[in-house]
CSV table of C-alpha atoms and ligand atoms in Angstrom, one decimal:
chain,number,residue,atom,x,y,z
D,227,UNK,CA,0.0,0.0,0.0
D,228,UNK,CA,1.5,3.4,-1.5
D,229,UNK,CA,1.0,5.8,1.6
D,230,UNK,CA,-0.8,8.9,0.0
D,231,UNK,CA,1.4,12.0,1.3
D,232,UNK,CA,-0.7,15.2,0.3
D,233,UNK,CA,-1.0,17.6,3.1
D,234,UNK,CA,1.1,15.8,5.0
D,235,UNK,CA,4.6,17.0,4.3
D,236,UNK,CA,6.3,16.3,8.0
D,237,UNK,CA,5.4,12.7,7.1
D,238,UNK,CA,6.9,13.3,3.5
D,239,UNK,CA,9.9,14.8,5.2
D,240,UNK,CA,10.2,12.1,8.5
D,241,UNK,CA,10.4,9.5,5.2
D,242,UNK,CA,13.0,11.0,3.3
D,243,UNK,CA,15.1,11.2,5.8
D,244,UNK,CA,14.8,7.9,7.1
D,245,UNK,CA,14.3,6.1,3.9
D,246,UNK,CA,15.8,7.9,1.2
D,247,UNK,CA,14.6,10.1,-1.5
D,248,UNK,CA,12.2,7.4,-3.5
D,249,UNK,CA,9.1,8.7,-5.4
D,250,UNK,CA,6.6,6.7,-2.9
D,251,UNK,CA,6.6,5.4,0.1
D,252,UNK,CA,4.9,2.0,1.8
D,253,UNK,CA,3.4,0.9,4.8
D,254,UNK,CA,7.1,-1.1,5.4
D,255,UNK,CA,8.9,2.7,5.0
D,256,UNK,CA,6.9,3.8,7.9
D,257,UNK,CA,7.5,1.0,9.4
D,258,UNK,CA,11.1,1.0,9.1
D,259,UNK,CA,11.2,4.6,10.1
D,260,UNK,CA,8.9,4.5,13.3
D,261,UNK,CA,10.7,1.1,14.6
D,262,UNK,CA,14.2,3.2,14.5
D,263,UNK,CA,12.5,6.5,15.7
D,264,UNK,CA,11.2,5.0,19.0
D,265,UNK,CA,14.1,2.9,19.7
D,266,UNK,CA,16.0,6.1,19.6
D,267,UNK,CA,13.0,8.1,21.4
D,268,UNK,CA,12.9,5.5,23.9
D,269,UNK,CA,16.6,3.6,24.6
D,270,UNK,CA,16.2,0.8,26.8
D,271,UNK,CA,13.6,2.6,29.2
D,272,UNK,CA,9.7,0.9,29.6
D,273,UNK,CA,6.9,2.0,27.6
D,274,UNK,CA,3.2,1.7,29.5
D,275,UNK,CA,0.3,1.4,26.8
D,276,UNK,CA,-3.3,1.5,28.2
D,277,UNK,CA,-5.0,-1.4,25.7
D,278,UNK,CA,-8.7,-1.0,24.4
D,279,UNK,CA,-8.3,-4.2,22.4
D,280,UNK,CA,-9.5,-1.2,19.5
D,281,UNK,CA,-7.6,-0.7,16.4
D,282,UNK,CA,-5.1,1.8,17.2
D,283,UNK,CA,-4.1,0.8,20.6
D,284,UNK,CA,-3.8,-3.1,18.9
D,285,UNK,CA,-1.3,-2.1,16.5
D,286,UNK,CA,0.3,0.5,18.6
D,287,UNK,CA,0.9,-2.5,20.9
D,288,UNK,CA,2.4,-4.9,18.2
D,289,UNK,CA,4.4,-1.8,16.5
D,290,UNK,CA,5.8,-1.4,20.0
D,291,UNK,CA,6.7,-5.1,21.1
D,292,UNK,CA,8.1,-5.2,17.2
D,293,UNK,CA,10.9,-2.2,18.4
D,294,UNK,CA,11.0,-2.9,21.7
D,295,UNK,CA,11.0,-6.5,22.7
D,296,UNK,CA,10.5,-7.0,27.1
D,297,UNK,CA,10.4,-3.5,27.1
D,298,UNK,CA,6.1,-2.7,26.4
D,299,UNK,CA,3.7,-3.0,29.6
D,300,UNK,CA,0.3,-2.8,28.4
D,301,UNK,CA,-3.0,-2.7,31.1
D,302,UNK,CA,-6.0,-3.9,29.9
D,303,UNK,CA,-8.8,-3.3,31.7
D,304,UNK,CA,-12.1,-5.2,31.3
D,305,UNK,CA,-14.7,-2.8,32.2
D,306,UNK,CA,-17.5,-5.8,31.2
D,307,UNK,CA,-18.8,-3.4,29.3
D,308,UNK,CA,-17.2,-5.0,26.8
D,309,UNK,CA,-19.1,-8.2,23.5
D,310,UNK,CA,-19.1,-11.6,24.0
D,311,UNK,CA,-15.4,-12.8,24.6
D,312,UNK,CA,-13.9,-9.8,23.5
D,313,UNK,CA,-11.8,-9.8,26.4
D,314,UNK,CA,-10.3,-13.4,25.3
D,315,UNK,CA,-9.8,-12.4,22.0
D,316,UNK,CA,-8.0,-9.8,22.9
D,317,UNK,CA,-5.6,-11.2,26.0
D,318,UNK,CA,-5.0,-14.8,23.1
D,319,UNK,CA,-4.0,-11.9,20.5
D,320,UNK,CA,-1.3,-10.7,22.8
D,321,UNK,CA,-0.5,-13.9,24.2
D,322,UNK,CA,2.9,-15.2,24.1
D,323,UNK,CA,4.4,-12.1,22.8
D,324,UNK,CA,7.4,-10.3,24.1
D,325,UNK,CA,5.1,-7.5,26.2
D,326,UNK,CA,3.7,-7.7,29.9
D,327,UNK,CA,-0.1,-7.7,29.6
D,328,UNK,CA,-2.1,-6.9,32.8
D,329,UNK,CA,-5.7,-7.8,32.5
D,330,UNK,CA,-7.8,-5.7,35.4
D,331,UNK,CA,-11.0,-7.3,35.4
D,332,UNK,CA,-12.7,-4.6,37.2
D,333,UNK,CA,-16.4,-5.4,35.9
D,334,UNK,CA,-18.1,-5.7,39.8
D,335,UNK,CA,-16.6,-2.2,40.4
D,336,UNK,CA,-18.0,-0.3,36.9
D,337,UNK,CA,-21.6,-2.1,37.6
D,338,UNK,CA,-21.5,-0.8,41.0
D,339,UNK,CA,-20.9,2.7,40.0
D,340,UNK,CA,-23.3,2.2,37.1
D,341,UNK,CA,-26.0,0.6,39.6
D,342,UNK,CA,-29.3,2.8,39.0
D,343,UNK,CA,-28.1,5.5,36.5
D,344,UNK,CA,-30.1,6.0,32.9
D,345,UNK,CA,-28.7,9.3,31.9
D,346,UNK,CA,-26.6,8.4,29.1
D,347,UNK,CA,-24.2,11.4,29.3
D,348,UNK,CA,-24.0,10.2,33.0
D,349,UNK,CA,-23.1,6.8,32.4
D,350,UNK,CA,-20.4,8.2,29.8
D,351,UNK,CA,-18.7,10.4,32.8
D,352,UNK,CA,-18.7,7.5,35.6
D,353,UNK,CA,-17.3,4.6,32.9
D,354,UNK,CA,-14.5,7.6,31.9
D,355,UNK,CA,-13.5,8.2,35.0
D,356,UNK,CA,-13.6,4.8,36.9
D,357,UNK,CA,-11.5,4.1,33.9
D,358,UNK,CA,-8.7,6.6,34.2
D,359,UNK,CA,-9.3,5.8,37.8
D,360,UNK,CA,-8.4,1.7,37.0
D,361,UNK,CA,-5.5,2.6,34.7
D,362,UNK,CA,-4.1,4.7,37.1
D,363,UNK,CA,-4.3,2.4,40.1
D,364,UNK,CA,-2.7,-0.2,38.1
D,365,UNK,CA,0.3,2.2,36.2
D,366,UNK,CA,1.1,3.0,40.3
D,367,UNK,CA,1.9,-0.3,41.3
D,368,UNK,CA,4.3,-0.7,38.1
D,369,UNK,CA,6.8,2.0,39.8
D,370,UNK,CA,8.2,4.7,37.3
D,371,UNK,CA,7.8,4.3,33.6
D,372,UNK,CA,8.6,7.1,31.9
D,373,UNK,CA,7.4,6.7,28.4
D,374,UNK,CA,3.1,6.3,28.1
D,375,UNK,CA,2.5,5.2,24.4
D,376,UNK,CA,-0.7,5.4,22.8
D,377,UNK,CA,-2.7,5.0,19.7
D,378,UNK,CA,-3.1,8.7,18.2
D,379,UNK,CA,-3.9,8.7,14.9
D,380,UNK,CA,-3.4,11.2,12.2
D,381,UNK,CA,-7.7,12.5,12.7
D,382,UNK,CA,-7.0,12.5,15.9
D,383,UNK,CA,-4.4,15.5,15.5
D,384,UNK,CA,-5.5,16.8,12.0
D,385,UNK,CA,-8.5,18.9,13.1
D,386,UNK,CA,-6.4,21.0,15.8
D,387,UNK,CA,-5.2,22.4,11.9
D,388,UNK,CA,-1.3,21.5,12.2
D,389,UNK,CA,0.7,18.4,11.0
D,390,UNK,CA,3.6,19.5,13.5
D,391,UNK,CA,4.1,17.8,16.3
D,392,UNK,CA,4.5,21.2,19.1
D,393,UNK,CA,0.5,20.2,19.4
D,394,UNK,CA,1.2,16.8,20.1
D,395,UNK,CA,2.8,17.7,23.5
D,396,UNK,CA,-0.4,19.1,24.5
D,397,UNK,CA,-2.7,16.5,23.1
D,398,UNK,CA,-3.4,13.0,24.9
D,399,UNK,CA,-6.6,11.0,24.1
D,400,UNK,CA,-6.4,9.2,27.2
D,401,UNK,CA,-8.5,12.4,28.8
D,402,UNK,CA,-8.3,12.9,32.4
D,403,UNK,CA,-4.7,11.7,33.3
D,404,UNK,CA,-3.9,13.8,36.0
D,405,UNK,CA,-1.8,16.3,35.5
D,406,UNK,CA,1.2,15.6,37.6
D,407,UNK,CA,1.8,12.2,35.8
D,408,UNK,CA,5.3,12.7,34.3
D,409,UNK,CA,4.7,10.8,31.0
D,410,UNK,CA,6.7,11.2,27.8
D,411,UNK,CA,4.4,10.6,24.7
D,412,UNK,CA,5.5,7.9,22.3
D,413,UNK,CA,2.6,8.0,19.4
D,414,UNK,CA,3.6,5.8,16.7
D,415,UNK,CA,0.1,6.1,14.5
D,416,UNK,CA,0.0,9.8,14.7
D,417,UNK,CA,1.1,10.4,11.4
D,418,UNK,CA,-1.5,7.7,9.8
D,419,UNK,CA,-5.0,7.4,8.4
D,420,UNK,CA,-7.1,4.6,9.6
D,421,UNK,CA,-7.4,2.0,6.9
D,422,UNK,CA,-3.6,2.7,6.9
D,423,UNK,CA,-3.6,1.7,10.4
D,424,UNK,CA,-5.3,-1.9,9.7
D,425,UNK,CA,-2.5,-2.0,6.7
D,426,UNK,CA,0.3,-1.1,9.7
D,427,UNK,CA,-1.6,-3.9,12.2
D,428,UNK,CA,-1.7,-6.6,8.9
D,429,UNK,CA,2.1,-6.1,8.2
D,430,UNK,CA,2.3,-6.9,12.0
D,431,UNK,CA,0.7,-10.1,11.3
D,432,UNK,CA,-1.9,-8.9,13.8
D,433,UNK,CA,-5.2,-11.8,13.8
D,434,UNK,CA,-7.9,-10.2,11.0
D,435,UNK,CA,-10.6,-10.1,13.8
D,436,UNK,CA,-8.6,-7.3,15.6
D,437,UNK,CA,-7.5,-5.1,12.2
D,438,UNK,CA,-10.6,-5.1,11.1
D,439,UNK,CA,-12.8,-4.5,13.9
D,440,UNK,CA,-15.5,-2.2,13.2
D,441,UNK,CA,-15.8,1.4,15.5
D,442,UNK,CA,-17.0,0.8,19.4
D,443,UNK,CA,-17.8,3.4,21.8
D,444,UNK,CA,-15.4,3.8,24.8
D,445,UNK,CA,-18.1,3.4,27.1
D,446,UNK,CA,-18.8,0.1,25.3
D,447,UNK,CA,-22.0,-1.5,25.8
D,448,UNK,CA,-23.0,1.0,28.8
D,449,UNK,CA,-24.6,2.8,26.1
D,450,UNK,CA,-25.8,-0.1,24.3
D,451,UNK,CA,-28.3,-0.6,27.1
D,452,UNK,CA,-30.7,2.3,27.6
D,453,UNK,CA,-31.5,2.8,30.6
D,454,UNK,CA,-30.4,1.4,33.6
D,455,UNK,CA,-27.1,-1.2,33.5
D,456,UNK,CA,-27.4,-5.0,35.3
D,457,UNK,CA,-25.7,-7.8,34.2
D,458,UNK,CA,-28.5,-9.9,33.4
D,459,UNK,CA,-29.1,-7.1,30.6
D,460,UNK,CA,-25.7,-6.9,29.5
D,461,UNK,CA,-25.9,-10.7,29.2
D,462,UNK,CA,-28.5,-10.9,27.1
D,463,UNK,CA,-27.4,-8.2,25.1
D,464,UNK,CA,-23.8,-9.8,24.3
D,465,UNK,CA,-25.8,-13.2,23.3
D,466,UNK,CA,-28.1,-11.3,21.2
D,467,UNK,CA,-24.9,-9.2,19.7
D,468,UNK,CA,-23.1,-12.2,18.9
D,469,UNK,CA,-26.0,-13.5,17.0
D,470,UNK,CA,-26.1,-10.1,14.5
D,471,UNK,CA,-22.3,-10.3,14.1
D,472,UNK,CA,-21.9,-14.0,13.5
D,473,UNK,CA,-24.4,-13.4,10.5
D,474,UNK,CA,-23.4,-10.2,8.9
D,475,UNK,CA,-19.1,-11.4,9.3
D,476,UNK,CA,-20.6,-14.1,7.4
D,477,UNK,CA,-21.6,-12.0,4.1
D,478,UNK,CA,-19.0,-11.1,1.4
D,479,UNK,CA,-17.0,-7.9,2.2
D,480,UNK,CA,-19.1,-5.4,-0.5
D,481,UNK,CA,-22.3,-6.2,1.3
D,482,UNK,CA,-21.2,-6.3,4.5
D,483,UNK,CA,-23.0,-3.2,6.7
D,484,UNK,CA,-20.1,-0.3,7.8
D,485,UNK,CA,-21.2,-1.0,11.4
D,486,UNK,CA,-23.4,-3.7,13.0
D,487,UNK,CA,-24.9,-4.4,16.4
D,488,UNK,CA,-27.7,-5.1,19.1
D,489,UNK,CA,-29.3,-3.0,21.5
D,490,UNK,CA,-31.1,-3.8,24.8
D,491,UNK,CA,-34.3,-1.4,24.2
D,492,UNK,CA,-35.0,-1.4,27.9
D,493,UNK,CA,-38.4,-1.9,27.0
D,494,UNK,CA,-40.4,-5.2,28.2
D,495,UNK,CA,-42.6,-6.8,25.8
D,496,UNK,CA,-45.2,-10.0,25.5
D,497,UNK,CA,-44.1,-13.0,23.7
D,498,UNK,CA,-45.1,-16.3,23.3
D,499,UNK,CA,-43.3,-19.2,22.9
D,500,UNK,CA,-43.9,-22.6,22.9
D,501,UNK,CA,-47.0,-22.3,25.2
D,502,UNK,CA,-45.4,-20.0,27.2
D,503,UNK,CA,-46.0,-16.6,27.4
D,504,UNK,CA,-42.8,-14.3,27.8
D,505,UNK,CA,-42.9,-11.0,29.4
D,506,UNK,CA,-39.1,-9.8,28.5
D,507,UNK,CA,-37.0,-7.5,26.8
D,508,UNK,CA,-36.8,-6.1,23.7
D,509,UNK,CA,-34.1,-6.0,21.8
D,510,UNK,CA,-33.0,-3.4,18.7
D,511,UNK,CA,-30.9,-4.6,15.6
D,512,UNK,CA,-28.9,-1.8,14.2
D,513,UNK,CA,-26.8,-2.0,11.0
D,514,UNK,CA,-26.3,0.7,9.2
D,515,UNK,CA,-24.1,1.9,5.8
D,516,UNK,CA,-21.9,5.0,5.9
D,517,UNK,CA,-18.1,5.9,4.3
D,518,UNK,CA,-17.7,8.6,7.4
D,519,UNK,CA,-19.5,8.0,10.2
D,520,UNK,CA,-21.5,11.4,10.3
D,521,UNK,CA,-24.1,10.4,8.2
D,522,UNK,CA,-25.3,6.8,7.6
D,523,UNK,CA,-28.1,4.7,6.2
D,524,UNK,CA,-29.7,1.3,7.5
D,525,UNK,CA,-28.1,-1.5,5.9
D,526,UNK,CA,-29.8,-2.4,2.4
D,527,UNK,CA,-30.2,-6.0,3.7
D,528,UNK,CA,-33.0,-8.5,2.5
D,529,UNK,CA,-35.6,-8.2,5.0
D,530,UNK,CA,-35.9,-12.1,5.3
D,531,UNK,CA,-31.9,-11.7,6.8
D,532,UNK,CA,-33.0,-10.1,9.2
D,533,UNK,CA,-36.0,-11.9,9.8
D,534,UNK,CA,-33.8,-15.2,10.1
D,535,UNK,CA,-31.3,-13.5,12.7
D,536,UNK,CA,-34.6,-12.1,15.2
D,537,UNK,CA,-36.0,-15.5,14.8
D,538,UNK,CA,-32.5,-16.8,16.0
D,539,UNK,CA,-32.1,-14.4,18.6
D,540,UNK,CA,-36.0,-14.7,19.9
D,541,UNK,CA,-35.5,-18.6,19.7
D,542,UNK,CA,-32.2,-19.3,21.5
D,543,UNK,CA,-32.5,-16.5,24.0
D,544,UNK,CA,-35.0,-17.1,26.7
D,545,UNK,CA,-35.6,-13.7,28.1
D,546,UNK,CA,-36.7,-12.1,24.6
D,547,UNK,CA,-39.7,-11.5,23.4
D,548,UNK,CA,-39.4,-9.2,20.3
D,549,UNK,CA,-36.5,-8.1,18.2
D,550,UNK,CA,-37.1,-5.1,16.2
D,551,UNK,CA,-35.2,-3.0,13.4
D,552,UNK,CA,-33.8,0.1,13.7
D,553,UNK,CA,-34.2,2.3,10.3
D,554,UNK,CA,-33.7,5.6,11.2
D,555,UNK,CA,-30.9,7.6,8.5
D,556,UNK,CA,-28.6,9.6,10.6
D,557,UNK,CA,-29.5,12.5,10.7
D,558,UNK,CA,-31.7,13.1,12.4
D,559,UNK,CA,-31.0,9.5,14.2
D,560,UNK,CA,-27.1,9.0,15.9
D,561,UNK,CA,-25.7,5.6,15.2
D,562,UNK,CA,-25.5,4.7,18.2
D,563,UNK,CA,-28.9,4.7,20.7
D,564,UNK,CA,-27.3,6.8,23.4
Y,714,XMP,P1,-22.9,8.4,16.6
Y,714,XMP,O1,-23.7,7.5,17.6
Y,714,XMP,O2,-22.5,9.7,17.2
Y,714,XMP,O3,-21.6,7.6,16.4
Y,714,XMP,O4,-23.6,8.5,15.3
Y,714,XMP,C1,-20.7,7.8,15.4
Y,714,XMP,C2,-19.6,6.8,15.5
Y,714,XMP,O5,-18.8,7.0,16.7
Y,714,XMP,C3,-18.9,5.8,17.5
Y,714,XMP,N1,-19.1,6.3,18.9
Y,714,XMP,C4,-18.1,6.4,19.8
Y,714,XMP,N2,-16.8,6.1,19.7
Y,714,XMP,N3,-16.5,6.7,22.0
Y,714,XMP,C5,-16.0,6.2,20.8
Y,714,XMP,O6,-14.8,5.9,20.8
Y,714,XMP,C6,-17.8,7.1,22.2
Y,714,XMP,O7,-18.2,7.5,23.2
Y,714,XMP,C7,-18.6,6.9,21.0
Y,714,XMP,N4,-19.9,7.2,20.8
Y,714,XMP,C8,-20.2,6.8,19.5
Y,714,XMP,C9,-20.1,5.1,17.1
Y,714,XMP,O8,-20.0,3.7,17.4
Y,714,XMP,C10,-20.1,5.3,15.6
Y,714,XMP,O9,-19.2,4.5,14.9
């Protein structure tokens, strides 16, 4: 993949110098050149990386492990917010490599702060900040690491209006570190778009299901249930989730949806099944069709697809009673239900 430079001369400039004056550059010339610019950047010194198991911080990971073998700490922390076995996947992905990888499984403590609240923008401010609060807990017991990596990418800088990197210093995307912690930024993405990301994490040999994994909030599945969070409901919603996905992965790549998943409606209705009558949740399947994320479409799907997959998830999920599809465009409606 031919890495398209316009606009971006610093990266022209970073490539030149480290790879010669060629008339294109590849995904193995940034490579090559960010391997030997954090080995110099970071010596023999520990690196801490705060893994979402997302995209960038995946590849950041194996980008880092790749320059710096023994030297990457990563801490993972399973909010169970999180789809069915996601946290698996990701702690097998990592598995055996030459990085520390700390799993917190702090899921009693987010539902116990979570217990009772339905205010979305709420629930996005307690899962932030128990977060932070997790990553720090854990990055204090590690002793002094100077160097916090993590997985900026070019959009991420773009829109502050600079390609420099004087407004990296100020930026972080972990939010809310406090501001005595005495990191050093290592950002190995920040000069990349994302599908040259997933090229990056491929070259890395990095398992398909993690290079390609579609966009998930932060606050995960907290606001995939509307209203309030228990884990019977996230329960439900992961098997129902797993049910959408498994089908969808399954069509070729030019009709498969841009994004995919279940919702928990909140919202209790009467089934019947068998000869018993149900009196349980409702559950919303959203797939929708979009190059940018700001505005989308529902999926143009056969209607008898998605008639198979609620009859799946009604059937092998005791608690529902209804499965229903979401067709609002955004606008008006958001992707996501919170
Ligand atoms: P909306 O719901 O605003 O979502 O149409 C647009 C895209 O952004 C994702 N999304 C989030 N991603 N943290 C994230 O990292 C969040 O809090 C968040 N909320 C929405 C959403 O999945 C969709 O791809």
């Amino acid at each position: 993949m031919t890495i398209n430079l316009t606009g971006r001369d610093t990266l022209r400039a970073l490539l030149q110098q480290a790879c010669g004056t060629a008339e294109s550059y590849t995904i193995e010339h940034y490579l090559t050149m960010q391997l030997a610019a954090v080995r110099q950047q970071v010596g023999s010194q520990n690196v801490l990386l705060g893994l979402s198991g997302g995209v960038d911080s995946s590849v950041c990971a194996a980008l880092l492990t790749r320059a710096l073998p023994g030297q990457l700490t990563c801490v993972f922390v399973d909010h169970g917010l999180m789809r069915q076995h996601e946290g698996d996947e990701i702690e097998a992905a990592f598995a055996g490599q030459a990085l520390t990888l700390i799993r917190v499984n702090a899921q009693a403590r987010f539902l116990q702060k979570l217990a009772g609240i339905i205010d979305p923008e709420q629930k996005r401010k307690i899962i932030g900040e128990e977060f932070i609060r997790v990553f720090d807990e854990e990055s204090a017991k590690l002793g002094t690491i100077p160097f916090l990596a993590q997985g900026t990418i070019y959009p991420d800088i773009a829109e502050s209006g600079t390609d420099g990197s004087e407004v990296i210093k100020s930026h972080h995307n972990v939010g809310g570190l406090p501001e005595d912690m005495q990191f050093a930024l290592v950002e190995p993405l920040k000069w990349l778009y994302k599908e040259e990301v997933r090229e990056l994490g491929r070259l890395l040999a990095l398992p398909a299901a993690l290079v390609n994994r579609q966009p998930f909030p932060g606050p995960g599945l907290g606001v995939r249930v509307i209203g309030d969070i228990t884990q019977e409901k996230l329960d439900v919603l992961r098997a129902a989730d797993a049910i959408l996905r498994a089908a969808l992965d399954a069509l070729p790549a030019d009709s498969r949806p841009s994004q995919y998943f279940a919702v928990h409606t909140g919202v209790n209705s009467v089934g019947l099944k068998g000869e018993q009558r149900v009196y349980g949740p409702v559950i919303a399947l959203r797939a929708v069709v979009t190059s940018d994320f700001m505005t989308a479409a529902c999926a143009p799907l056969p209607l008898e697809l998605f008639g198979r997959i609620a009859q799946r998830i009604a059937e092998e999920i005791p608690a529902v009673s209804r499965v229903v599809l979401d067709i609002t465009p955004k606008p008006p409606g958001t992707i996501e239900w919170e």
